[in-house]
mmCIF file of N, CA and C in Angstrom:
data_model
loop_
_atom_site.group_PDB
_atom_site.id
_atom_site.type_symbol
_atom_site.label_atom_id
_atom_site.label_comp_id
_atom_site.label_asym_id
_atom_site.label_seq_id
_atom_site.Cartn_x
_atom_site.Cartn_y
_atom_site.Cartn_z
ATOM 1 N N UNK P 1 24.004 18.621 -19.139
ATOM 2 C CA UNK P 1 23.552 18.724 -20.443
ATOM 3 C C UNK P 1 22.333 19.270 -20.652
ATOM 4 N N UNK P 2 22.242 20.020 -21.601
ATOM 5 C CA UNK P 2 20.922 20.796 -21.543
ATOM 6 C C UNK P 2 19.705 19.870 -22.211
ATOM 7 N N UNK P 3 18.621 20.071 -21.983
ATOM 8 C CA UNK P 3 17.586 19.181 -22.393
ATOM 9 C C UNK P 3 16.898 19.959 -23.750
ATOM 10 N N UNK P 4 16.655 19.283 -24.691
ATOM 11 C CA UNK P 4 16.050 19.891 -25.720
ATOM 12 C C UNK P 4 14.511 19.239 -25.788
ATOM 13 N N UNK P 5 13.477 20.312 -25.691
ATOM 14 C CA UNK P 5 12.057 19.835 -25.329
ATOM 15 C C UNK P 5 11.334 20.347 -26.392
ATOM 16 N N UNK P 6 10.398 19.289 -27.031
ATOM 17 C CA UNK P 6 9.446 19.724 -28.009
ATOM 18 C C UNK P 6 8.110 20.529 -27.360
ATOM 19 N N UNK P 7 7.149 20.001 -27.990
ATOM 20 C CA UNK P 7 5.880 20.678 -27.538
ATOM 21 C C UNK P 7 5.271 19.947 -26.342
ATOM 22 N N UNK P 8 4.741 20.576 -25.485
ATOM 23 C CA UNK P 8 4.323 20.107 -24.285
ATOM 24 C C UNK P 8 2.849 20.868 -23.834
ATOM 25 N N UNK P 9 1.872 19.841 -23.854
ATOM 26 C CA UNK P 9 0.636 20.489 -23.670
ATOM 27 C C UNK P 9 0.190 19.823 -22.148
ATOM 28 N N UNK P 10 -0.246 21.006 -21.268
ATOM 29 C CA UNK P 10 -0.559 20.724 -19.885
ATOM 30 C C UNK P 10 -2.101 21.006 -19.840
ATOM 31 N N UNK P 11 -2.987 20.115 -19.524
ATOM 32 C CA UNK P 11 -4.206 20.259 -19.285
ATOM 33 C C UNK P 11 -4.630 20.893 -17.844
ATOM 34 N N UNK P 12 -4.111 20.384 -16.974
ATOM 35 C CA UNK P 12 -4.480 20.962 -15.741
ATOM 36 C C UNK P 12 -3.446 20.553 -14.589
ATOM 37 N N UNK P 13 -3.246 21.142 -13.603
ATOM 38 C CA UNK P 13 -2.188 20.880 -12.377
ATOM 39 C C UNK P 13 -2.930 21.258 -11.275
ATOM 40 N N UNK P 14 -2.800 20.354 -10.030
ATOM 41 C CA UNK P 14 -3.199 20.499 -8.867
ATOM 42 C C UNK P 14 -2.536 21.680 -8.152
ATOM 43 N N UNK P 15 -3.176 22.003 -6.937
ATOM 44 C CA UNK P 15 -2.666 23.200 -6.084
ATOM 45 C C UNK P 15 -1.405 23.174 -5.981
ATOM 46 N N UNK P 16 -0.710 21.749 -5.408
ATOM 47 C CA UNK P 16 0.608 21.761 -4.973
ATOM 48 C C UNK P 16 1.455 20.788 -5.917
ATOM 49 N N UNK P 17 1.007 20.873 -7.432
ATOM 50 C CA UNK P 17 1.841 20.135 -8.425
ATOM 51 C C UNK P 17 3.016 20.482 -8.735
ATOM 52 N N UNK P 18 3.765 19.642 -9.406
ATOM 53 C CA UNK P 18 5.128 20.047 -9.792
ATOM 54 C C UNK P 18 5.079 19.627 -11.389
ATOM 55 N N UNK P 19 5.451 20.492 -12.293
ATOM 56 C CA UNK P 19 5.525 20.472 -13.727
ATOM 57 C C UNK P 19 6.917 20.485 -13.991
ATOM 58 N N UNK P 20 7.700 19.474 -14.332
ATOM 59 C CA UNK P 20 9.214 19.534 -14.650
ATOM 60 C C UNK P 20 9.564 19.011 -16.033
ATOM 61 N N UNK P 21 10.317 19.908 -16.537
ATOM 62 C CA UNK P 21 10.556 19.652 -18.204
ATOM 63 C C UNK P 21 12.200 19.923 -17.869
ATOM 64 N N UNK P 22 12.915 19.072 -18.526
ATOM 65 C CA UNK P 22 14.331 19.689 -18.516
ATOM 66 C C UNK P 22 15.245 19.793 -17.345
ATOM 67 N N UNK P 23 16.448 20.469 -17.340
ATOM 68 C CA UNK P 23 17.279 20.517 -16.189
ATOM 69 C C UNK P 23 16.580 21.282 -15.201
ATOM 70 N N UNK P 24 17.213 20.776 -13.934
ATOM 71 C CA UNK P 24 16.595 21.344 -12.631
ATOM 72 C C UNK P 24 17.401 21.389 -11.612
ATOM 73 N N UNK P 25 17.517 22.392 -10.756
ATOM 74 C CA UNK P 25 18.478 22.406 -9.818
ATOM 75 C C UNK P 25 17.900 22.040 -8.603
ATOM 76 N N UNK P 26 16.741 22.278 -8.024
ATOM 77 C CA UNK P 26 15.995 21.951 -6.864
ATOM 78 C C UNK P 26 14.536 21.986 -6.967
ATOM 79 N N UNK P 27 14.035 20.844 -6.556
ATOM 80 C CA UNK P 27 12.456 20.938 -6.609
ATOM 81 C C UNK P 27 11.916 20.519 -4.971
ATOM 82 N N UNK P 28 11.325 21.696 -4.485
ATOM 83 C CA UNK P 28 10.918 21.495 -2.916
ATOM 84 C C UNK P 28 9.359 21.559 -2.943
ATOM 85 N N UNK P 29 8.834 20.682 -2.238
ATOM 86 C CA UNK P 29 7.259 21.097 -1.931
ATOM 87 C C UNK P 29 6.933 22.232 -0.906
ATOM 88 N N UNK P 30 5.678 22.681 -1.256
ATOM 89 C CA UNK P 30 5.376 23.809 -0.359
ATOM 90 C C UNK P 30 4.095 23.332 0.553
ATOM 91 N N UNK P 31 3.724 22.075 0.271
ATOM 92 C CA UNK P 31 2.500 21.621 1.358
ATOM 93 C C UNK P 31 3.040 19.949 1.452
ATOM 94 N N UNK P 32 2.419 19.435 2.255
ATOM 95 C CA UNK P 32 2.453 17.926 2.780
ATOM 96 C C UNK P 32 1.229 17.674 3.208
ATOM 97 N N UNK P 33 0.773 16.366 3.189
ATOM 98 C CA UNK P 33 -0.544 15.711 3.734
ATOM 99 C C UNK P 33 -0.201 14.179 4.073
ATOM 100 N N UNK P 34 -0.945 13.936 4.967
ATOM 101 C CA UNK P 34 -0.913 12.482 5.503
ATOM 102 C C UNK P 34 -2.209 11.647 5.228
ATOM 103 N N UNK P 35 -2.167 10.514 4.718
ATOM 104 C CA UNK P 35 -3.259 9.733 4.312
ATOM 105 C C UNK P 35 -3.506 8.483 5.128
ATOM 106 N N UNK P 36 -4.487 8.371 5.597
ATOM 107 C CA UNK P 36 -4.956 6.993 6.356
ATOM 108 C C UNK P 36 -5.887 6.269 5.550
ATOM 109 N N UNK P 37 -5.801 5.015 5.307
ATOM 110 C CA UNK P 37 -7.048 4.334 4.618
ATOM 111 C C UNK P 37 -6.862 2.818 5.156
ATOM 112 N N UNK P 38 -7.870 2.192 5.085
ATOM 113 C CA UNK P 38 -7.856 0.707 5.648
ATOM 114 C C UNK P 38 -7.327 -0.414 4.584
ATOM 115 N N UNK P 39 -7.255 -1.477 4.909
ATOM 116 C CA UNK P 39 -6.690 -2.530 4.205
ATOM 117 C C UNK P 39 -7.423 -2.950 2.663
ATOM 118 N N UNK P 40 -6.722 -2.747 1.932
ATOM 119 C CA UNK P 40 -7.393 -3.001 0.446
ATOM 120 C C UNK P 40 -7.659 -1.795 -0.087
ATOM 121 N N UNK P 41 -7.758 -0.565 0.243
ATOM 122 C CA UNK P 41 -8.140 0.608 -0.133
ATOM 123 C C UNK P 41 -7.450 1.022 -1.527
ATOM 124 N N UNK P 42 -6.179 1.112 -1.648
ATOM 125 C CA UNK P 42 -5.433 1.452 -2.948
ATOM 126 C C UNK P 42 -5.020 0.256 -4.042
ATOM 127 N N UNK P 43 -5.963 -0.811 -3.814
ATOM 128 C CA UNK P 43 -5.778 -1.708 -4.799
ATOM 129 C C UNK P 43 -6.301 -1.483 -6.194
ATOM 130 N N UNK P 44 -5.831 -1.649 -7.178
ATOM 131 C CA UNK P 44 -6.211 -1.430 -8.370
ATOM 132 C C UNK P 44 -6.084 -2.872 -9.307
ATOM 133 N N UNK P 45 -6.863 -2.946 -10.456
ATOM 134 C CA UNK P 45 -6.863 -3.961 -11.239
ATOM 135 C C UNK P 45 -8.186 -4.630 -11.627
ATOM 136 N N UNK P 46 -8.202 -5.651 -12.556
ATOM 137 C CA UNK P 46 -9.224 -6.210 -12.988
ATOM 138 C C UNK P 46 -9.358 -7.620 -12.180
ATOM 139 N N UNK P 47 -10.558 -7.846 -11.770
ATOM 140 C CA UNK P 47 -11.053 -9.317 -10.905
ATOM 141 C C UNK P 47 -10.333 -9.115 -9.709
ATOM 142 N N UNK P 48 -10.079 -8.100 -8.764
ATOM 143 C CA UNK P 48 -9.405 -8.061 -7.589
ATOM 144 C C UNK P 48 -10.316 -8.629 -6.613
ATOM 145 N N UNK P 49 -9.505 -9.506 -5.890
ATOM 146 C CA UNK P 49 -10.456 -10.169 -4.541
ATOM 147 C C UNK P 49 -9.593 -9.892 -3.432
ATOM 148 N N UNK P 50 -10.027 -8.878 -2.424
ATOM 149 C CA UNK P 50 -9.502 -8.788 -1.313
ATOM 150 C C UNK P 50 -10.219 -9.399 -0.036
ATOM 151 N N UNK P 51 -9.809 -9.970 0.649
ATOM 152 C CA UNK P 51 -10.283 -10.614 2.073
ATOM 153 C C UNK P 51 -9.879 -10.128 3.084
ATOM 154 N N UNK P 52 -10.692 -9.191 3.929
ATOM 155 C CA UNK P 52 -10.371 -8.614 5.205
ATOM 156 C C UNK P 52 -11.275 -9.166 6.142
ATOM 157 N N UNK P 53 -10.833 -10.015 6.803
ATOM 158 C CA UNK P 53 -11.724 -10.389 8.007
ATOM 159 C C UNK P 53 -11.871 -9.387 9.112
ATOM 160 N N UNK P 54 -10.915 -8.975 9.660
ATOM 161 C CA UNK P 54 -11.028 -7.730 10.691
ATOM 162 C C UNK P 54 -10.017 -6.750 10.338
ATOM 163 N N UNK P 55 -10.325 -5.627 10.123
ATOM 164 C CA UNK P 55 -9.428 -4.380 9.795
ATOM 165 C C UNK P 55 -9.890 -3.278 10.539
ATOM 166 N N UNK P 56 -8.806 -2.719 10.833
ATOM 167 C CA UNK P 56 -8.711 -1.346 11.606
ATOM 168 C C UNK P 56 -7.655 -0.459 11.014
ATOM 169 N N UNK P 57 -7.785 0.669 11.112
ATOM 170 C CA UNK P 57 -6.612 1.479 10.663
ATOM 171 C C UNK P 57 -6.444 2.484 11.661
ATOM 172 N N UNK P 58 -4.993 2.306 12.339
ATOM 173 C CA UNK P 58 -4.728 3.106 13.237
ATOM 174 C C UNK P 58 -4.197 4.679 12.998
ATOM 175 N N UNK P 59 -4.945 5.530 13.416
ATOM 176 C CA UNK P 59 -4.647 6.935 12.903
ATOM 177 C C UNK P 59 -4.015 7.733 14.063
ATOM 178 N N UNK P 60 -3.692 7.054 15.115
ATOM 179 C CA UNK P 60 -2.874 7.868 16.270
ATOM 180 C C UNK P 60 -1.507 8.164 15.824
ATOM 181 N N UNK P 61 -1.094 9.493 15.927
ATOM 182 C CA UNK P 61 0.221 9.995 15.552
ATOM 183 C C UNK P 61 0.745 10.784 16.744
ATOM 184 N N UNK P 62 1.480 10.206 17.570
ATOM 185 C CA UNK P 62 2.046 10.834 18.553
ATOM 186 C C UNK P 62 2.982 12.099 18.436
ATOM 187 N N UNK P 63 3.586 11.941 17.296
ATOM 188 C CA UNK P 63 4.449 13.250 16.945
ATOM 189 C C UNK P 63 3.731 14.126 16.216
ATOM 190 N N UNK P 64 3.802 15.466 16.315
ATOM 191 C CA UNK P 64 2.804 16.437 15.596
ATOM 192 C C UNK P 64 3.351 16.547 14.351
ATOM 193 N N UNK P 65 4.824 16.982 14.128
ATOM 194 C CA UNK P 65 5.284 17.293 12.861
ATOM 195 C C UNK P 65 6.119 16.175 12.416
ATOM 196 N N UNK P 66 5.852 15.512 11.072
ATOM 197 C CA UNK P 66 6.433 14.455 10.649
ATOM 198 C C UNK P 66 7.581 14.786 9.903
ATOM 199 N N UNK P 67 7.183 15.769 8.857
ATOM 200 C CA UNK P 67 8.351 16.282 7.918
ATOM 201 C C UNK P 67 8.112 17.749 7.587
ATOM 202 N N UNK P 68 8.531 18.689 8.339
ATOM 203 C CA UNK P 68 8.214 19.880 8.012
ATOM 204 C C UNK P 68 8.418 20.689 6.647
ATOM 205 N N UNK P 69 8.112 21.685 6.251
ATOM 206 C CA UNK P 69 8.367 22.401 4.794
ATOM 207 C C UNK P 69 9.057 23.526 5.308
ATOM 208 N N UNK P 70 9.968 23.185 6.426
ATOM 209 C CA UNK P 70 10.647 24.636 6.809
ATOM 210 C C UNK P 70 11.748 24.907 5.641
ATOM 211 N N UNK P 71 12.045 26.267 5.267
ATOM 212 C CA UNK P 71 12.851 26.783 4.568
ATOM 213 C C UNK P 71 12.654 26.528 2.887
ATOM 214 N N UNK P 72 11.403 26.034 2.793
ATOM 215 C CA UNK P 72 11.144 25.841 1.155
ATOM 216 C C UNK P 72 10.545 27.028 0.633
ATOM 217 N N UNK P 73 11.398 27.774 0.044
ATOM 218 C CA UNK P 73 10.957 29.103 -0.459
ATOM 219 C C UNK P 73 11.292 29.090 -1.881
#
């Protein structure tokens, strides 16, 4: 079923952003990234209390490629 889209205003897009409106057959990324962060790093909210007595982030990655971007053209 076709999509009927009105006005869309895009202010900015990042380097590997995807802007999708309406019907689409395939969306494939051209880049990937891995993020390491410690305990409580991505918490959001008002009056947040995080208690981490001992925290360490393991960044050891034995495999070289997690999910390749092979054939994403």
